[in-house]
Amino acid sequence: MFRGNAQRLAFAPQNGMQVLLRGRISLYERDGAFQIYADAMFPDGAGAAAQAFEELKSRLEKEGLFDQVHKKALPAVPKMIGVVTSKTGAALQDILNVAGRRWPFSHFLLCPVNVQGADASLEIASAIRTLDEDGRAEVIIVGRGGGSAEDLWVFNHEWVARAVSACSVPVISAVGHQVDYTILDFVADLRAPTPSAAAELAVPDAAAMQEKMKILCKNIQEYVSQRYKTCYNNLQDVFSHPSLAMREKIEKLREELFCALKAPLLQAVKTAVDAAGRRLGKNAALTDSLSPYKILARGYAIVTLEGQSVTKDRLPREGMNVCVTGDGYRLDCTVDHVSQTKERDVKLE
């Protein structure tokens, strides 16, 4: 077995172990020697296979690949489901038929692989990584139908286990029959006993969901109806409460009091306004009678010196210019003589 094939072994061969080989036989004619070129090797017998299985399982378990903390929850209603299986196998048809019957709204993204043979484990691991990197699949189903222990051994390979462990979306294992267990079953986020069961786990049941929606709608209607009745009863209690009746009575009395006081208040306001108007007219007439312009109209005049009225204490001197303002005229005069009369009036000549 060449190194490339030896690295793909799912177990560590031991001296004296009985194994099954898959490959080719050659004859070296000169020496009459046979050679076996092994492409794949499987433990033969329940004891050897079980020992190899337990060794790999124990090693991966110690690394934490089976821990529940790493298990991812399945999406409630996936739109895209990735499938890793043979495109000609019955497992694919089982998955499509069951999922289509339960939830016909989902779509499938198939990454076809060989599910048995020397390179099958490499193809399966690569397909899981491809679907994960593609990003469209929300959950991935990996599996095949039933078969012999040798046929299912590709799902016991360490490469497959590590690809599933590194996958960012949930992975459902669906290998063989219900009694068959592989390493894939332990590392996957969920194990299904058969491909059909995997489809049931991946998608919801439309009929059951419809029934659940009916029950939910009924519960909502009953709740709203009950709340309506409760609110209606509470409102009736408020309307019938004595405090509300007293409030209405007070409001009615307030309206009656306003109507009763409205006419006297308006009359009082009118009387006050009329009296104020009369006082304003009288004061205006008095102010008008005291206006200097009224005096000027009777023939009097105002004498000013440099813009200020001439008084006893501020008399002009001879030669000064004064201004005489009367009713509709103005005189600019020069003082020739200043004398005081007995009546203390200033006489200008």
mmCIF file of N, CA and C in Angstrom, residues 168-257:
data_model
loop_
_atom_site.group_PDB
_atom_site.id
_atom_site.type_symbol
_atom_site.label_atom_id
_atom_site.label_comp_id
_atom_site.label_asym_id
_atom_site.label_seq_id
_atom_site.Cartn_x
_atom_site.Cartn_y
_atom_site.Cartn_z
ATOM 1 N N SER A 168 -19.893 24.943 9.689
ATOM 2 C CA SER A 168 -20.569 26.036 10.399
ATOM 3 C C SER A 168 -22.081 25.869 10.456
ATOM 4 N N VAL A 169 -22.655 24.962 9.663
ATOM 5 C CA VAL A 169 -24.105 24.726 9.697
ATOM 6 C C VAL A 169 -24.364 23.346 10.284
ATOM 7 N N PRO A 170 -25.551 23.106 10.819
ATOM 8 C CA PRO A 170 -25.842 21.798 11.417
ATOM 9 C C PRO A 170 -25.752 20.667 10.385
ATOM 10 N N VAL A 171 -25.278 19.510 10.850
ATOM 11 C CA VAL A 171 -25.130 18.327 10.005
ATOM 12 C C VAL A 171 -25.936 17.191 10.619
ATOM 13 N N ILE A 172 -26.746 16.535 9.774
ATOM 14 C CA ILE A 172 -27.521 15.365 10.205
ATOM 15 C C ILE A 172 -26.900 14.134 9.568
ATOM 16 N N SER A 173 -26.562 13.141 10.382
ATOM 17 C CA SER A 173 -26.038 11.883 9.851
ATOM 18 C C SER A 173 -27.200 10.936 9.572
ATOM 19 N N ALA A 174 -27.144 10.299 8.416
ATOM 20 C CA ALA A 174 -28.219 9.377 8.013
ATOM 21 C C ALA A 174 -27.585 8.202 7.277
ATOM 22 N N VAL A 175 -26.934 7.343 8.045
ATOM 23 C CA VAL A 175 -26.156 6.255 7.460
ATOM 24 C C VAL A 175 -26.785 4.920 7.833
ATOM 25 N N GLY A 176 -27.076 4.107 6.823
ATOM 26 C CA GLY A 176 -27.500 2.732 7.060
ATOM 27 C C GLY A 176 -28.882 2.628 7.652
ATOM 28 N N HIS A 177 -29.006 1.650 8.563
ATOM 29 C CA HIS A 177 -30.274 1.390 9.228
ATOM 30 C C HIS A 177 -30.181 1.826 10.680
ATOM 31 N N GLN A 178 -31.234 1.631 11.402
ATOM 32 C CA GLN A 178 -31.303 2.118 12.773
ATOM 33 C C GLN A 178 -30.259 1.478 13.671
ATOM 34 N N VAL A 179 -29.870 0.246 13.370
ATOM 35 C CA VAL A 179 -28.920 -0.458 14.239
ATOM 36 C C VAL A 179 -27.485 -0.127 13.889
ATOM 37 N N ASP A 180 -27.252 0.569 12.779
ATOM 38 C CA ASP A 180 -25.891 0.873 12.344
ATOM 39 C C ASP A 180 -25.409 2.171 12.972
ATOM 40 N N TYR A 181 -24.192 2.147 13.522
ATOM 41 C CA TYR A 181 -23.569 3.333 14.098
ATOM 42 C C TYR A 181 -22.201 3.537 13.465
ATOM 43 N N THR A 182 -21.887 4.784 13.140
ATOM 44 C CA THR A 182 -20.584 5.140 12.582
ATOM 45 C C THR A 182 -20.034 6.321 13.370
ATOM 46 N N ILE A 183 -18.778 6.647 13.123
ATOM 47 C CA ILE A 183 -18.164 7.811 13.760
ATOM 48 C C ILE A 183 -18.929 9.079 13.391
ATOM 49 N N LEU A 184 -19.441 9.103 12.164
ATOM 50 C CA LEU A 184 -20.224 10.259 11.725
ATOM 51 C C LEU A 184 -21.416 10.510 12.641
ATOM 52 N N ASP A 185 -22.046 9.456 13.140
ATOM 53 C CA ASP A 185 -23.212 9.612 14.009
ATOM 54 C C ASP A 185 -22.862 10.340 15.295
ATOM 55 N N PHE A 186 -21.646 10.136 15.802
ATOM 56 C CA PHE A 186 -21.261 10.734 17.074
ATOM 57 C C PHE A 186 -20.835 12.195 16.928
ATOM 58 N N VAL A 187 -20.232 12.539 15.807
ATOM 59 C CA VAL A 187 -19.732 13.906 15.630
ATOM 60 C C VAL A 187 -20.789 14.828 15.026
ATOM 61 N N ALA A 188 -21.800 14.251 14.359
ATOM 62 C CA ALA A 188 -22.845 15.070 13.735
ATOM 63 C C ALA A 188 -23.674 15.770 14.805
ATOM 64 N N ASP A 189 -24.330 16.850 14.410
ATOM 65 C CA ASP A 189 -25.169 17.598 15.346
ATOM 66 C C ASP A 189 -26.436 16.833 15.697
ATOM 67 N N LEU A 190 -26.871 15.941 14.797
ATOM 68 C CA LEU A 190 -28.051 15.125 15.066
ATOM 69 C C LEU A 190 -27.948 13.847 14.255
ATOM 70 N N ARG A 191 -28.328 12.710 14.882
ATOM 71 C CA ARG A 191 -28.288 11.432 14.190
ATOM 72 C C ARG A 191 -29.698 11.003 13.825
ATOM 73 N N ALA A 192 -29.875 10.589 12.578
ATOM 74 C CA ALA A 192 -31.134 10.012 12.115
ATOM 75 C C ALA A 192 -30.888 8.543 11.800
ATOM 76 N N PRO A 193 -31.781 7.663 12.177
ATOM 77 C CA PRO A 193 -31.555 6.238 11.945
ATOM 78 C C PRO A 193 -31.550 5.866 10.462
ATOM 79 N N THR A 194 -32.261 6.632 9.629
ATOM 80 C CA THR A 194 -32.333 6.349 8.196
ATOM 81 C C THR A 194 -32.380 7.670 7.429
ATOM 82 N N PRO A 195 -32.107 7.668 6.136
ATOM 83 C CA PRO A 195 -32.241 8.895 5.333
ATOM 84 C C PRO A 195 -33.657 9.473 5.381
ATOM 85 N N SER A 196 -34.665 8.617 5.387
ATOM 86 C CA SER A 196 -36.035 9.118 5.475
ATOM 87 C C SER A 196 -36.269 9.854 6.789
ATOM 88 N N ALA A 197 -35.745 9.301 7.870
ATOM 89 C CA ALA A 197 -35.886 9.950 9.171
ATOM 90 C C ALA A 197 -35.136 11.275 9.205
ATOM 91 N N ALA A 198 -34.008 11.350 8.489
ATOM 92 C CA ALA A 198 -33.256 12.602 8.420
ATOM 93 C C ALA A 198 -34.083 13.691 7.756
ATOM 94 N N ALA A 199 -34.812 13.344 6.701
ATOM 95 C CA ALA A 199 -35.677 14.318 6.034
ATOM 96 C C ALA A 199 -36.779 14.789 6.973
ATOM 97 N N GLU A 200 -37.327 13.877 7.781
ATOM 98 C CA GLU A 200 -38.364 14.266 8.740
ATOM 99 C C GLU A 200 -37.829 15.224 9.792
ATOM 100 N N LEU A 201 -36.561 15.020 10.178
ATOM 101 C CA LEU A 201 -35.962 15.902 11.175
ATOM 102 C C LEU A 201 -35.581 17.252 10.585
ATOM 103 N N ALA A 202 -35.278 17.298 9.297
ATOM 104 C CA ALA A 202 -34.767 18.524 8.681
ATOM 105 C C ALA A 202 -35.863 19.533 8.400
ATOM 106 N N VAL A 203 -37.079 19.059 8.080
ATOM 107 C CA VAL A 203 -38.146 19.984 7.688
ATOM 108 C C VAL A 203 -39.355 19.794 8.599
ATOM 109 N N PRO A 204 -40.157 20.838 8.793
ATOM 110 C CA PRO A 204 -41.371 20.695 9.608
ATOM 111 C C PRO A 204 -42.479 20.005 8.825
ATOM 112 N N ASP A 205 -43.499 19.592 9.540
ATOM 113 C CA ASP A 205 -44.665 18.969 8.927
ATOM 114 C C ASP A 205 -45.695 20.059 8.650
ATOM 115 N N ALA A 206 -45.990 20.284 7.360
ATOM 116 C CA ALA A 206 -46.910 21.358 6.980
ATOM 117 C C ALA A 206 -48.292 21.148 7.594
ATOM 118 N N ALA A 207 -48.783 19.904 7.580
ATOM 119 C CA ALA A 207 -50.115 19.633 8.125
ATOM 120 C C ALA A 207 -50.158 19.920 9.626
ATOM 121 N N ALA A 208 -49.117 19.469 10.340
ATOM 122 C CA ALA A 208 -49.080 19.714 11.784
ATOM 123 C C ALA A 208 -48.944 21.204 12.086
ATOM 124 N N MET A 209 -48.155 21.907 11.268
ATOM 125 C CA MET A 209 -47.993 23.346 11.483
ATOM 126 C C MET A 209 -49.297 24.092 11.207
ATOM 127 N N GLN A 210 -50.026 23.654 10.181
ATOM 128 C CA GLN A 210 -51.308 24.280 9.881
ATOM 129 C C GLN A 210 -52.294 24.086 11.035
ATOM 130 N N GLU A 211 -52.308 22.871 11.596
ATOM 131 C CA GLU A 211 -53.181 22.603 12.730
ATOM 132 C C GLU A 211 -52.768 23.437 13.938
ATOM 133 N N LYS A 212 -51.466 23.577 14.114
ATOM 134 C CA LYS A 212 -50.964 24.388 15.223
ATOM 135 C C LYS A 212 -51.360 25.852 15.043
ATOM 136 N N MET A 213 -51.324 26.344 13.803
ATOM 137 C CA MET A 213 -51.712 27.717 13.538
ATOM 138 C C MET A 213 -53.200 27.926 13.821
ATOM 139 N N LYS A 214 -54.014 26.913 13.482
ATOM 140 C CA LYS A 214 -55.447 27.016 13.773
ATOM 141 C C LYS A 214 -55.683 27.137 15.275
ATOM 142 N N ILE A 215 -54.992 26.292 16.032
ATOM 143 C CA ILE A 215 -55.147 26.331 17.496
ATOM 144 C C ILE A 215 -54.676 27.675 18.039
ATOM 145 N N LEU A 216 -53.566 28.172 17.488
ATOM 146 C CA LEU A 216 -53.024 29.455 17.945
ATOM 147 C C LEU A 216 -53.998 30.590 17.641
ATOM 148 N N CYS A 217 -54.567 30.602 16.438
ATOM 149 C CA CYS A 217 -55.548 31.638 16.079
ATOM 150 C C CYS A 217 -56.777 31.576 16.983
ATOM 151 N N LYS A 218 -57.218 30.346 17.284
ATOM 152 C CA LYS A 218 -58.372 30.183 18.164
ATOM 153 C C LYS A 218 -58.070 30.721 19.563
ATOM 154 N N ASN A 219 -56.869 30.424 20.050
ATOM 155 C CA ASN A 219 -56.486 30.915 21.380
ATOM 156 C C ASN A 219 -56.413 32.443 21.395
ATOM 157 N N ILE A 220 -55.900 33.025 20.309
ATOM 158 C CA ILE A 220 -55.814 34.485 20.240
ATOM 159 C C ILE A 220 -57.213 35.104 20.232
ATOM 160 N N GLN A 221 -58.125 34.514 19.456
ATOM 161 C CA GLN A 221 -59.490 35.036 19.397
ATOM 162 C C GLN A 221 -60.168 34.949 20.761
ATOM 163 N N GLU A 222 -59.989 33.821 21.443
ATOM 164 C CA GLU A 222 -60.581 33.672 22.770
ATOM 165 C C GLU A 222 -59.983 34.667 23.758
ATOM 166 N N TYR A 223 -58.688 34.880 23.659
ATOM 167 C CA TYR A 223 -58.032 35.824 24.564
ATOM 168 C C TYR A 223 -58.538 37.247 24.317
ATOM 169 N N VAL A 224 -58.615 37.638 23.028
ATOM 170 C CA VAL A 224 -59.097 38.990 22.700
ATOM 171 C C VAL A 224 -60.543 39.162 23.151
ATOM 172 N N SER A 225 -61.379 38.139 22.929
ATOM 173 C CA SER A 225 -62.779 38.220 23.349
ATOM 174 C C SER A 225 -62.886 38.371 24.859
ATOM 175 N N GLN A 226 -62.083 37.610 25.592
ATOM 176 C CA GLN A 226 -62.118 37.683 27.049
ATOM 177 C C GLN A 226 -61.655 39.060 27.535
ATOM 178 N N ARG A 227 -60.613 39.583 26.887
ATOM 179 C CA ARG A 227 -60.125 40.909 27.267
ATOM 180 C C ARG A 227 -61.172 41.976 26.959
ATOM 181 N N TYR A 228 -61.883 41.814 25.849
ATOM 182 C CA TYR A 228 -62.931 42.763 25.481
ATOM 183 C C TYR A 228 -64.044 42.763 26.534
ATOM 184 N N LYS A 229 -64.450 41.571 26.936
ATOM 185 C CA LYS A 229 -65.513 41.479 27.945
ATOM 186 C C LYS A 229 -65.057 42.115 29.264
ATOM 187 N N THR A 230 -63.815 41.855 29.637
ATOM 188 C CA THR A 230 -63.298 42.419 30.888
ATOM 189 C C THR A 230 -63.271 43.943 30.833
ATOM 190 N N CYS A 231 -62.785 44.488 29.712
ATOM 191 C CA CYS A 231 -62.728 45.946 29.563
ATOM 192 C C CYS A 231 -64.136 46.553 29.545
ATOM 193 N N TYR A 232 -65.070 45.874 28.886
ATOM 194 C CA TYR A 232 -66.450 46.371 28.815
ATOM 195 C C TYR A 232 -67.071 46.405 30.221
ATOM 196 N N ASN A 233 -66.853 45.339 30.982
ATOM 197 C CA ASN A 233 -67.398 45.290 32.341
ATOM 198 C C ASN A 233 -66.779 46.374 33.221
ATOM 199 N N ASN A 234 -65.486 46.592 33.075
ATOM 200 C CA ASN A 234 -64.815 47.631 33.857
ATOM 201 C C ASN A 234 -65.352 49.012 33.491
ATOM 202 N N LEU A 235 -65.612 49.208 32.200
ATOM 203 C CA LEU A 235 -66.146 50.496 31.762
ATOM 204 C C LEU A 235 -67.548 50.726 32.309
ATOM 205 N N GLN A 236 -68.362 49.686 32.326
ATOM 206 C CA GLN A 236 -69.706 49.811 32.893
ATOM 207 C C GLN A 236 -69.647 50.138 34.383
ATOM 208 N N ASP A 237 -68.674 49.535 35.063
ATOM 209 C CA ASP A 237 -68.512 49.830 36.488
ATOM 210 C C ASP A 237 -68.152 51.300 36.701
ATOM 211 N N VAL A 238 -67.320 51.829 35.819
ATOM 212 C CA VAL A 238 -66.930 53.235 35.946
ATOM 213 C C VAL A 238 -68.121 54.153 35.722
ATOM 214 N N PHE A 239 -68.913 53.837 34.678
ATOM 215 C CA PHE A 239 -70.062 54.678 34.367
ATOM 216 C C PHE A 239 -71.108 54.653 35.495
ATOM 217 N N SER A 240 -71.204 53.515 36.152
ATOM 218 C CA SER A 240 -72.207 53.390 37.212
ATOM 219 C C SER A 240 -71.670 53.802 38.582
ATOM 220 N N HIS A 241 -70.464 54.242 38.680
ATOM 221 C CA HIS A 241 -69.880 54.609 39.969
ATOM 222 C C HIS A 241 -70.504 55.913 40.481
ATOM 223 N N PRO A 242 -70.790 56.017 41.803
ATOM 224 C CA PRO A 242 -71.407 57.240 42.348
ATOM 225 C C PRO A 242 -70.600 58.510 42.082
ATOM 226 N N SER A 243 -69.287 58.401 42.080
ATOM 227 C CA SER A 243 -68.456 59.579 41.864
ATOM 228 C C SER A 243 -68.693 60.171 40.481
ATOM 229 N N LEU A 244 -68.931 59.310 39.498
ATOM 230 C CA LEU A 244 -69.197 59.806 38.146
ATOM 231 C C LEU A 244 -70.536 60.550 38.102
ATOM 232 N N ALA A 245 -71.556 60.018 38.796
ATOM 233 C CA ALA A 245 -72.849 60.703 38.848
ATOM 234 C C ALA A 245 -72.711 62.065 39.537
ATOM 235 N N MET A 246 -71.916 62.134 40.621
ATOM 236 C CA MET A 246 -71.696 63.391 41.314
ATOM 237 C C MET A 246 -70.968 64.389 40.424
ATOM 238 N N ARG A 247 -70.058 63.893 39.643
ATOM 239 C CA ARG A 247 -69.324 64.771 38.733
ATOM 240 C C ARG A 247 -70.269 65.370 37.696
ATOM 241 N N GLU A 248 -71.182 64.573 37.186
ATOM 242 C CA GLU A 248 -72.134 65.074 36.214
ATOM 243 C C GLU A 248 -73.055 66.111 36.851
ATOM 244 N N LYS A 249 -73.437 65.883 38.100
ATOM 245 C CA LYS A 249 -74.296 66.824 38.803
ATOM 246 C C LYS A 249 -73.585 68.154 39.022
ATOM 247 N N ILE A 250 -72.321 68.077 39.401
ATOM 248 C CA ILE A 250 -71.523 69.297 39.598
ATOM 249 C C ILE A 250 -71.391 70.068 38.295
ATOM 250 N N GLU A 251 -71.163 69.346 37.221
ATOM 251 C CA GLU A 251 -71.038 69.993 35.918
ATOM 252 C C GLU A 251 -72.343 70.699 35.540
ATOM 253 N N LYS A 252 -73.472 70.090 35.830
ATOM 254 C CA LYS A 252 -74.761 70.695 35.529
ATOM 255 C C LYS A 252 -74.973 71.956 36.360
ATOM 256 N N LEU A 253 -74.636 71.918 37.649
ATOM 257 C CA LEU A 253 -74.765 73.088 38.510
ATOM 258 C C LEU A 253 -73.856 74.223 38.041
ATOM 259 N N ARG A 254 -72.671 73.858 37.582
ATOM 260 C CA ARG A 254 -71.732 74.881 37.075
ATOM 261 C C ARG A 254 -72.323 75.605 35.866
ATOM 262 N N GLU A 255 -72.964 74.852 34.976
ATOM 263 C CA GLU A 255 -73.589 75.453 33.804
ATOM 264 C C GLU A 255 -74.740 76.376 34.224
ATOM 265 N N GLU A 256 -75.567 75.936 35.189
ATOM 266 C CA GLU A 256 -76.678 76.760 35.652
ATOM 267 C C GLU A 256 -76.177 78.038 36.312
ATOM 268 N N LEU A 257 -75.097 77.916 37.113
ATOM 269 C CA LEU A 257 -74.550 79.098 37.774
ATOM 270 C C LEU A 257 -73.993 80.088 36.759
#
